CSV table of C-alpha atoms and ligand atoms in Angstrom, one decimal:
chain,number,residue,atom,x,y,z
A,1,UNK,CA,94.0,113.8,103.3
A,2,UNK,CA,95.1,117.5,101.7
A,3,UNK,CA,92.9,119.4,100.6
A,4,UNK,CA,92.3,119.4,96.8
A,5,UNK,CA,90.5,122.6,95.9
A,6,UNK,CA,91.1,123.7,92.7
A,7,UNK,CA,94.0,121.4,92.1
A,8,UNK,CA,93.4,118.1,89.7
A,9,UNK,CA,92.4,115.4,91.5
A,10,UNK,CA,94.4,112.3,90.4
A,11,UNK,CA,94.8,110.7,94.0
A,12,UNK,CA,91.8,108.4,95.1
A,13,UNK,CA,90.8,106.2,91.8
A,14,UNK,CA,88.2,108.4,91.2
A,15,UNK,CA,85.9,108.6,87.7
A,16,UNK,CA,87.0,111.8,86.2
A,17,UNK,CA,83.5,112.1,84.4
A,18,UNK,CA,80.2,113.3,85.8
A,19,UNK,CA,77.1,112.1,84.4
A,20,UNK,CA,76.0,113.4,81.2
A,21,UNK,CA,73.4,116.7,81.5
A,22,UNK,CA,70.1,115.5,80.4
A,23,UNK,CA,71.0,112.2,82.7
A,24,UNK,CA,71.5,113.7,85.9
A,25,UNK,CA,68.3,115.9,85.2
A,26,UNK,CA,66.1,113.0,85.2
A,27,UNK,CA,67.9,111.3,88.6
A,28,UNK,CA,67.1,114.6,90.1
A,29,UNK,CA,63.3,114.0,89.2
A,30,UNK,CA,63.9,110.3,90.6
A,31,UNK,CA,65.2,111.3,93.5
A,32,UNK,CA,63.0,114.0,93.8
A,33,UNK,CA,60.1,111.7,94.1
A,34,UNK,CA,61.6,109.6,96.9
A,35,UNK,CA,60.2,109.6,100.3
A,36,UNK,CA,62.6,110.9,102.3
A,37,UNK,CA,60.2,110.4,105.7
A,38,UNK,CA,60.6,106.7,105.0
A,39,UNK,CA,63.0,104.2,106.3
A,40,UNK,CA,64.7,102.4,103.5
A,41,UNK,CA,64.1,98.5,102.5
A,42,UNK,CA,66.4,97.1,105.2
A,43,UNK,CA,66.8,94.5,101.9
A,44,UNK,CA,65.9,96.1,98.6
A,45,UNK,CA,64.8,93.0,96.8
A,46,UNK,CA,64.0,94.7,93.6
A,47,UNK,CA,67.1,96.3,93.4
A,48,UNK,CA,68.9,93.0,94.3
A,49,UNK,CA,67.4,91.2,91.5
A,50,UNK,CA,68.1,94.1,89.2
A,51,UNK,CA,72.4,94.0,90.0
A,52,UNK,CA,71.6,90.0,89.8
A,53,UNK,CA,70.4,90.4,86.2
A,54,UNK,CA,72.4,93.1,85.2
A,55,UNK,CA,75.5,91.9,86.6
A,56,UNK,CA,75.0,88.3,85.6
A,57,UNK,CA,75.8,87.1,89.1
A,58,UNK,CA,75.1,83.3,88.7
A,59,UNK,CA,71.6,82.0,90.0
A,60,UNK,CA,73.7,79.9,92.7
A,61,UNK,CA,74.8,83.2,94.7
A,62,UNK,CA,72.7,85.3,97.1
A,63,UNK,CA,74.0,89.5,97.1
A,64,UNK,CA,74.7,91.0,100.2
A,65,UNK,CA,74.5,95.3,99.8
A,66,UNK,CA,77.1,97.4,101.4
A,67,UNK,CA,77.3,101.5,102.2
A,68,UNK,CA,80.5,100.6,100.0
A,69,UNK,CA,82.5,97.6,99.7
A,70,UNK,CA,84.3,99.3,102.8
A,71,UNK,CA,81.0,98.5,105.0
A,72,UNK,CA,81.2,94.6,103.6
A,73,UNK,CA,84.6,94.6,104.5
A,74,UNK,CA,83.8,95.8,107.7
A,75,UNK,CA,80.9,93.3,108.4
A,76,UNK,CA,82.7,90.7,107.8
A,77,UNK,CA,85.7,91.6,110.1
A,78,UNK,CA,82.8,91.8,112.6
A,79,UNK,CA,81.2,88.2,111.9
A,80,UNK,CA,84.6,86.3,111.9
A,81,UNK,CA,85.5,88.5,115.5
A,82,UNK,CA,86.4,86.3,118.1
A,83,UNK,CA,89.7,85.6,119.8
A,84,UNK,CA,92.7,84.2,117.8
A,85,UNK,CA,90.9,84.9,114.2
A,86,UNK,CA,93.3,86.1,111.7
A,87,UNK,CA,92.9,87.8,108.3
A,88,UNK,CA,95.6,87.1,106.0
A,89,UNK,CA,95.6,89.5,102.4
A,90,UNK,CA,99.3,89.7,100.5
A,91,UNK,CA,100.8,93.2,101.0
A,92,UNK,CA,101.2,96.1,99.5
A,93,UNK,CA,97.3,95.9,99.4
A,94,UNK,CA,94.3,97.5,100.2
A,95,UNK,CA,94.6,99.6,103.2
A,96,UNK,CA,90.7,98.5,104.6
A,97,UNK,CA,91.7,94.8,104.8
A,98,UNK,CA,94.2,95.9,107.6
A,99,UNK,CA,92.7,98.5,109.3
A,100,UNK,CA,89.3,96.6,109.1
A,101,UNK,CA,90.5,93.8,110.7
A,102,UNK,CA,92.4,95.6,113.3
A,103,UNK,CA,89.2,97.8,114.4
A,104,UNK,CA,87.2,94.1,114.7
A,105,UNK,CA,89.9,93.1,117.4
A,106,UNK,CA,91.3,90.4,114.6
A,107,UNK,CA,95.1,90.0,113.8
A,108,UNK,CA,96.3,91.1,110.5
A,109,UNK,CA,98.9,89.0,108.5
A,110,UNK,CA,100.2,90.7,105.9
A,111,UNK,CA,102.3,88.5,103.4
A,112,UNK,CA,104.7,90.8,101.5
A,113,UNK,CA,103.7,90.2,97.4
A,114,UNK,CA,106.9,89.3,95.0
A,115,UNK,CA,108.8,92.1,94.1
A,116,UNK,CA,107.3,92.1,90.3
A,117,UNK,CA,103.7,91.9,92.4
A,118,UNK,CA,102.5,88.7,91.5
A,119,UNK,CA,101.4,86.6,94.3
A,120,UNK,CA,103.9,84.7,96.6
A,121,UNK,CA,101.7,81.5,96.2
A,122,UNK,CA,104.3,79.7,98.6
A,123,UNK,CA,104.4,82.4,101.5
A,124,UNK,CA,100.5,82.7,101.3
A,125,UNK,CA,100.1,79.0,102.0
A,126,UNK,CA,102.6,78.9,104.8
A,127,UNK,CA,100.4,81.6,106.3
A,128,UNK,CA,97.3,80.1,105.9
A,129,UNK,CA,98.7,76.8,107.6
A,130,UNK,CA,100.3,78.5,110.4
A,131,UNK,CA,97.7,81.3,111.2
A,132,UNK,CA,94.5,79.5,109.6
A,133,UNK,CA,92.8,82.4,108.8
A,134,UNK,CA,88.8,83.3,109.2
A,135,UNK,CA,89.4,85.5,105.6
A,136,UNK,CA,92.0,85.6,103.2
A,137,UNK,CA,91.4,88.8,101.0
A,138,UNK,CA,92.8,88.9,97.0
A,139,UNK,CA,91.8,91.9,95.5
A,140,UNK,CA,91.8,91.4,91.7
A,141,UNK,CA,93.4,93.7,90.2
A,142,UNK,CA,95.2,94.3,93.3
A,143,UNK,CA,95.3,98.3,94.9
A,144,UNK,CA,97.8,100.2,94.8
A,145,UNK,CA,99.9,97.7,92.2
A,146,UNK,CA,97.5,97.4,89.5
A,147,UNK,CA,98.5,93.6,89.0
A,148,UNK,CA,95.9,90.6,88.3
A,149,UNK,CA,97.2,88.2,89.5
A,150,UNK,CA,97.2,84.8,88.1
A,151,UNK,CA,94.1,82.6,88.1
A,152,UNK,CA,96.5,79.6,88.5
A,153,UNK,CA,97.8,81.1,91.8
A,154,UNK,CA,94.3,82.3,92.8
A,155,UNK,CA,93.1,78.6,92.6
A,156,UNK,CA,96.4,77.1,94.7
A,157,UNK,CA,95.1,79.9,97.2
A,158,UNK,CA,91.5,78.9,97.6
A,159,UNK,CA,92.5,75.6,97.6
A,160,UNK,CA,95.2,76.0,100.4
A,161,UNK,CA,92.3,78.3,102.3
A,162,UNK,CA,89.6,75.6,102.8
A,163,UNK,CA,89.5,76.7,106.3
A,164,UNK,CA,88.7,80.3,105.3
A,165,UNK,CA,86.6,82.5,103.3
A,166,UNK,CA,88.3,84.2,100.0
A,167,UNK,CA,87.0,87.4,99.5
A,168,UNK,CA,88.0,88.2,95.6
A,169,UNK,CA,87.6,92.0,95.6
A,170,UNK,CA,86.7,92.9,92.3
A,171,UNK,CA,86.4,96.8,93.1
A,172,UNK,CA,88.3,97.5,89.3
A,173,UNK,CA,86.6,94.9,87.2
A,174,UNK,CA,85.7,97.6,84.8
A,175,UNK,CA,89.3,98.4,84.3
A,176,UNK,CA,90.4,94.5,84.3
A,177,UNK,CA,87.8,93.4,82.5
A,178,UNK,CA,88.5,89.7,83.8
A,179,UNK,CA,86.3,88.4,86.6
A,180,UNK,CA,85.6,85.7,88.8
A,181,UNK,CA,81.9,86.5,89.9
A,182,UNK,CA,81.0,83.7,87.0
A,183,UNK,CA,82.6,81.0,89.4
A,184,UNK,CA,81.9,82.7,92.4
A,185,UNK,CA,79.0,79.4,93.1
A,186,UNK,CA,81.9,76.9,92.4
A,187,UNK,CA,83.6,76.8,95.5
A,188,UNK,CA,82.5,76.5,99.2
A,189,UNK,CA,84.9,79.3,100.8
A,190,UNK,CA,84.6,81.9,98.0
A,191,UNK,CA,82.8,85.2,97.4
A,192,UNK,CA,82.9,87.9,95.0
A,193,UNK,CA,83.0,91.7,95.9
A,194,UNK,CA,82.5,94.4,94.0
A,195,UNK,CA,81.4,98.2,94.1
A,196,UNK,CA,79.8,100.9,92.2
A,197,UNK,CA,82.7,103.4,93.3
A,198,UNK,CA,85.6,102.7,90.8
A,199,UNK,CA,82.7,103.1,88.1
A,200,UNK,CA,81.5,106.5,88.6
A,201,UNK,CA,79.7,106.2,91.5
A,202,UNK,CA,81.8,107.0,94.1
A,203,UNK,CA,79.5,109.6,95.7
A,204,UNK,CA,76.6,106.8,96.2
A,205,UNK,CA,78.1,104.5,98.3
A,206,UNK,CA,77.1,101.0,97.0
A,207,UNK,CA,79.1,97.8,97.2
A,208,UNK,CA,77.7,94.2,96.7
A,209,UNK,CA,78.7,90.7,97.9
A,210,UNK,CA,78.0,88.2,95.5
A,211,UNK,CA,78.6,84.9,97.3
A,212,UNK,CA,76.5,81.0,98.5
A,213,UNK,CA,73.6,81.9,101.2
A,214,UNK,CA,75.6,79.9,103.4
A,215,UNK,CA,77.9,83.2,103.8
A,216,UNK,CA,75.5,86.2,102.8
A,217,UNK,CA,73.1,85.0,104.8
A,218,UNK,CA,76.1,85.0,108.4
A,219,UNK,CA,76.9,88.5,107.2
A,220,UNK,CA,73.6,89.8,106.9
A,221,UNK,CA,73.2,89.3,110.7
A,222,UNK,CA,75.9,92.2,111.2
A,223,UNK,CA,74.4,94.8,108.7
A,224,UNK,CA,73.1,97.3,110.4
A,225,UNK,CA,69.2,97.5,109.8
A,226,UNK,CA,68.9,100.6,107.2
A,227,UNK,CA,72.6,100.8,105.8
A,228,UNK,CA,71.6,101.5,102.5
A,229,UNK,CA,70.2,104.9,102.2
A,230,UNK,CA,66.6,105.6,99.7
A,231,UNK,CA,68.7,108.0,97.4
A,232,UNK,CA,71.0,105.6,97.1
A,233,UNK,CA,68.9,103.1,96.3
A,234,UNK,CA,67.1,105.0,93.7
A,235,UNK,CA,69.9,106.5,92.2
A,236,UNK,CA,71.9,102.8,91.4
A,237,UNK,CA,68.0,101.2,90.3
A,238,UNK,CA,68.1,104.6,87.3
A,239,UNK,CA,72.0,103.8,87.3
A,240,UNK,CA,71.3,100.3,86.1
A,241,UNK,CA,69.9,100.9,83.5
A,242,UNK,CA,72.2,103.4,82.1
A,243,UNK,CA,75.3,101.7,82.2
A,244,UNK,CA,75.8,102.0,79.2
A,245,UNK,CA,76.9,105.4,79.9
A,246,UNK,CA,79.0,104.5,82.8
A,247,UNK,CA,80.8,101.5,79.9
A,248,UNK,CA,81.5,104.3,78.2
A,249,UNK,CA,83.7,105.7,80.4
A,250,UNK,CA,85.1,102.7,81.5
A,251,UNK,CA,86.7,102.0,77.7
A,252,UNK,CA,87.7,105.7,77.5
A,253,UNK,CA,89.7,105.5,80.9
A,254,UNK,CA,91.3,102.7,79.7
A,255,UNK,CA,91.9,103.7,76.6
A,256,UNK,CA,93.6,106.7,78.5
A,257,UNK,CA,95.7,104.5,80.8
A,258,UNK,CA,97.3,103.2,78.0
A,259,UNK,CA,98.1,106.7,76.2
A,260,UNK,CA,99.1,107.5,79.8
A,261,UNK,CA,101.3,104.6,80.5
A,262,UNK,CA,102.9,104.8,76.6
A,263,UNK,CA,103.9,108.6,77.4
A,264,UNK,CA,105.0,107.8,80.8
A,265,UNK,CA,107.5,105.4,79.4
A,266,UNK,CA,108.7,107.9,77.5
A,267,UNK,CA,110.1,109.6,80.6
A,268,UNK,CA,113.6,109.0,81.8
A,269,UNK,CA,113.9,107.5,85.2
A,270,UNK,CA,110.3,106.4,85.1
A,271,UNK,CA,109.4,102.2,85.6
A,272,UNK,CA,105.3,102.0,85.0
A,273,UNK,CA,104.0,98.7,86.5
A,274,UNK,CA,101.1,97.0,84.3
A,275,UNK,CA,97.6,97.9,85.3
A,276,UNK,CA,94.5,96.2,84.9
A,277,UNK,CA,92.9,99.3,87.1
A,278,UNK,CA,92.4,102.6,86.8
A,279,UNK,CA,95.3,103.9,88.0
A,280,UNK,CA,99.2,102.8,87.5
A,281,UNK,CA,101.9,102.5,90.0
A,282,UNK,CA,104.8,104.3,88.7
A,283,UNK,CA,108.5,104.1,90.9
A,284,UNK,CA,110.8,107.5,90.3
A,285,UNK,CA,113.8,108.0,92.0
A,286,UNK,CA,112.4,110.6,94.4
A,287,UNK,CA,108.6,109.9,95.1
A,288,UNK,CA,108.7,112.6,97.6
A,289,UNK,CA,110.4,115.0,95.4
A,290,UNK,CA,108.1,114.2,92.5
A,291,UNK,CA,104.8,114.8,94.5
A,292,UNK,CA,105.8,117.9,95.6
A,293,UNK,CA,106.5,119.3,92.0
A,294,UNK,CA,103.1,118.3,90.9
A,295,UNK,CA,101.1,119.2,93.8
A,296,UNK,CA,103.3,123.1,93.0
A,297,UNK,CA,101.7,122.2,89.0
A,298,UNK,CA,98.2,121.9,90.7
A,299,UNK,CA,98.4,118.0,90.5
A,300,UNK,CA,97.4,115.7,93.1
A,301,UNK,CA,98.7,112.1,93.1
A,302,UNK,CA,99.6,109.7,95.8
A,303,UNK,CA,102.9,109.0,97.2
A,304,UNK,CA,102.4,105.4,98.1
A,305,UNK,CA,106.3,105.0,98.4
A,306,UNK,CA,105.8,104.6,102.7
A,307,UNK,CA,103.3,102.4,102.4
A,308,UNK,CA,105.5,99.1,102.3
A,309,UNK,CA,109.0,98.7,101.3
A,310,UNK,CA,108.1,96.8,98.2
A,311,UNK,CA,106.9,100.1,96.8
A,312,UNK,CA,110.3,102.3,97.6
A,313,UNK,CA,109.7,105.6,95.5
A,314,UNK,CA,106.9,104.5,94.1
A,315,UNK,CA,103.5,106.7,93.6
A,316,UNK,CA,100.2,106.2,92.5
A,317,UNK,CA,98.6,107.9,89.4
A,318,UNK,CA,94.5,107.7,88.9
A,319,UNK,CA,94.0,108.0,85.7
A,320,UNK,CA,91.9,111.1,84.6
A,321,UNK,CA,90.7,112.7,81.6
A,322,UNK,CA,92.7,113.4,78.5
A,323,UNK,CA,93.6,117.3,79.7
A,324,UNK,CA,93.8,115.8,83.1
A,325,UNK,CA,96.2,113.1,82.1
A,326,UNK,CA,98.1,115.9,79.8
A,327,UNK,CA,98.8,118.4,82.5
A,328,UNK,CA,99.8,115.4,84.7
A,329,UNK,CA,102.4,114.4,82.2
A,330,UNK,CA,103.5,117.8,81.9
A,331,UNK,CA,104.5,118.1,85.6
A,332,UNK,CA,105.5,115.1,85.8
A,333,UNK,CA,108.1,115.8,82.7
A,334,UNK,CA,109.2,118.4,84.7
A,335,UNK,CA,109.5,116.5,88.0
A,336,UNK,CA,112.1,114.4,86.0
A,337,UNK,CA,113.7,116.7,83.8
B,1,LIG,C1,88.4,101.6,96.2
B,1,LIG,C2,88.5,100.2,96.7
B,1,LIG,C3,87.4,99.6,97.4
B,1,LIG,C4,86.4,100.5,98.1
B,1,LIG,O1,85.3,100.7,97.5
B,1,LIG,P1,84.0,101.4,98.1
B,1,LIG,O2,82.9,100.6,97.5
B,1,LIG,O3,84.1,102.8,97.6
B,1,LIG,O4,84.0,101.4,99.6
B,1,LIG,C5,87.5,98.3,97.7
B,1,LIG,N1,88.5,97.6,97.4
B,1,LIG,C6,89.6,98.1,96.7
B,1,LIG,C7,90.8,97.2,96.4
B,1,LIG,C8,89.6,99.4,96.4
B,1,LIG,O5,90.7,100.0,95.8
């Protein structure tokens, strides 16, 4: 990872916001008060009800807490571990499914995505029949393309994968604004993830698994003991009930990915992929050339273009704050004459 300094920081999907002045004063006098000589509640049942309510998870599911959805992902690579398992997740996709599985001795299967990034419904299936997978990972929208994918494919999936678990991984639904945690208690081999990250929170490290017992409860046998930290803890429970302010910034990143996208199509040489996150995919005819003329305009984006061949010259733009957006677009414009 470079080092990003005093460059802008438009590389890792993070919220370009920090929390408003008079907010963060009263976390500090939350988290003041914690007690830091105390072990945290291996399973923080207030704070479990309190995402429950506030995240309308439906009374049918039981929440599983992660040190980020990276540590769910993790566990459950861990609990499906044993010889011959197989994760399948379509490809170009989120880097943790792979590498996750890989470190938990499973084999990844990797099915290449069509080339407009909608699901290969067909190829999925074939790989779920031949490899019959312990997981079959969807993120929705996917990373680094941006695309929902369509619920009608979503469903031949889960249907195809009765076999396996389907982790939907919901880490942008405040960018997509579409979401399956409502049917999350419908099928047998489904669960919903999602994480505080994309929504401000990056720092805290807090995912959640919404999903039947029948699952949370196997997965909770991996977690280790004390894996999410007090100030974590305290700081989503104030969170919670501010989320109003984190909304906020939600609508106004989006609002900005589309000012972004519009002015990026105004650039010649330039295809923007839709996004439902909160970044877009953008293919150039030189990726390489064009992330080295913004990281010279203090810009730092991410040149996804190695990543798979689907994604030839393609890079990664997280979308930022209005100047941060505007001195993007002015490199950029210069990157492409
Ligand atoms: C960023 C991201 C996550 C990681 O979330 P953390 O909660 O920060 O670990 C999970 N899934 C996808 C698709 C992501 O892009």
């Amino acid at each position: 990872m470079p080092n990003s300094t005093g460059l802008v920081k438009l590389d890792a999907m993070e919220n370009p916001y920090r929390l408003p002045e008079k907010l963060a004063a009263e976390l500090g006098e939350r988290l003041a008060a914690v007690a830091l000589n105390r072990y945290p509640e291996p399973r923080p049942t207030a704070l479990i009800e309190k995402i429950k309510r506030v995240m309308q998870v439906p009374a049918a599911c039981e929440l599983l807490l992660g040190n980020g959805s990276d540590e769910l992902i993790s566990m459950m690579s861990m609990a499906c571990a044993k010889p011959g398992a197989a994760v399948v997740a379509p490809v170009p996709g989120f880097v943790m499914y792979a590498m996750s599985a890989q470190f938990a001795g499973l084999e990844f299967i990797g099915v290449p995505l069509n080339a407009d990034f909608t699901l290969d419904v067909d190829a999925l299936i074939a790989a779920i029949e031949t490899h019959n997978p312990a997981l079959v990972y969807l993120a929705y929208p996917n990373n680094p393309t941006g695309t929902l994918y369509d619920d009608a494919d979503i469903e031949c999936v889960i249907a195809a994968a009765s076999n396996s678990l389907v982790v939907i991984d919901e880490a942008y639904q405040p960018f997509a604004q579409q979401s399956w945690l409502s049917r999350a208690a419908d099928f047998d081999n489904v669960v919903v993830m999602r994480t505080m990250s994309k929504l401000g929170l990056a720092g805290i490290r807090l995912g959640y698994l919404a999903g039947k017992a029948s699952w949370t409860t196997e997965f909770d046998k991996v977690r280790p003991p004390y894996n999410v930290n007090v100030l974590t803890q305290v700081a989503a429970d104030f969170m919670l009930d501010h989320l109003d302010v984190l909304d906020a910034q939600a609508a106004e990143l989006r609002a900005e990915r589309t000012r972004l996208e519009d002015a990026i199509k105004a650039l010649p040489g330039a295809t923007v992929f839709p996004s439902a996150g909160n970044f877009l995919l953008v293919r150039v005819p030189d990726a390489a050339a064009v992330f080295e003329t913004l990281l010279t305009s203090r810009v730092l984006i991410k040149n996804v273009s190695k990543m798979h061949p689907l994604l030839a010259n393609c890079v990664r733009l997280t979308v930022g704050s209005a100047e941060e957006n505007a001195q993007m677009i002015a490199a950029l414009k210069l990157a492409l004459h």
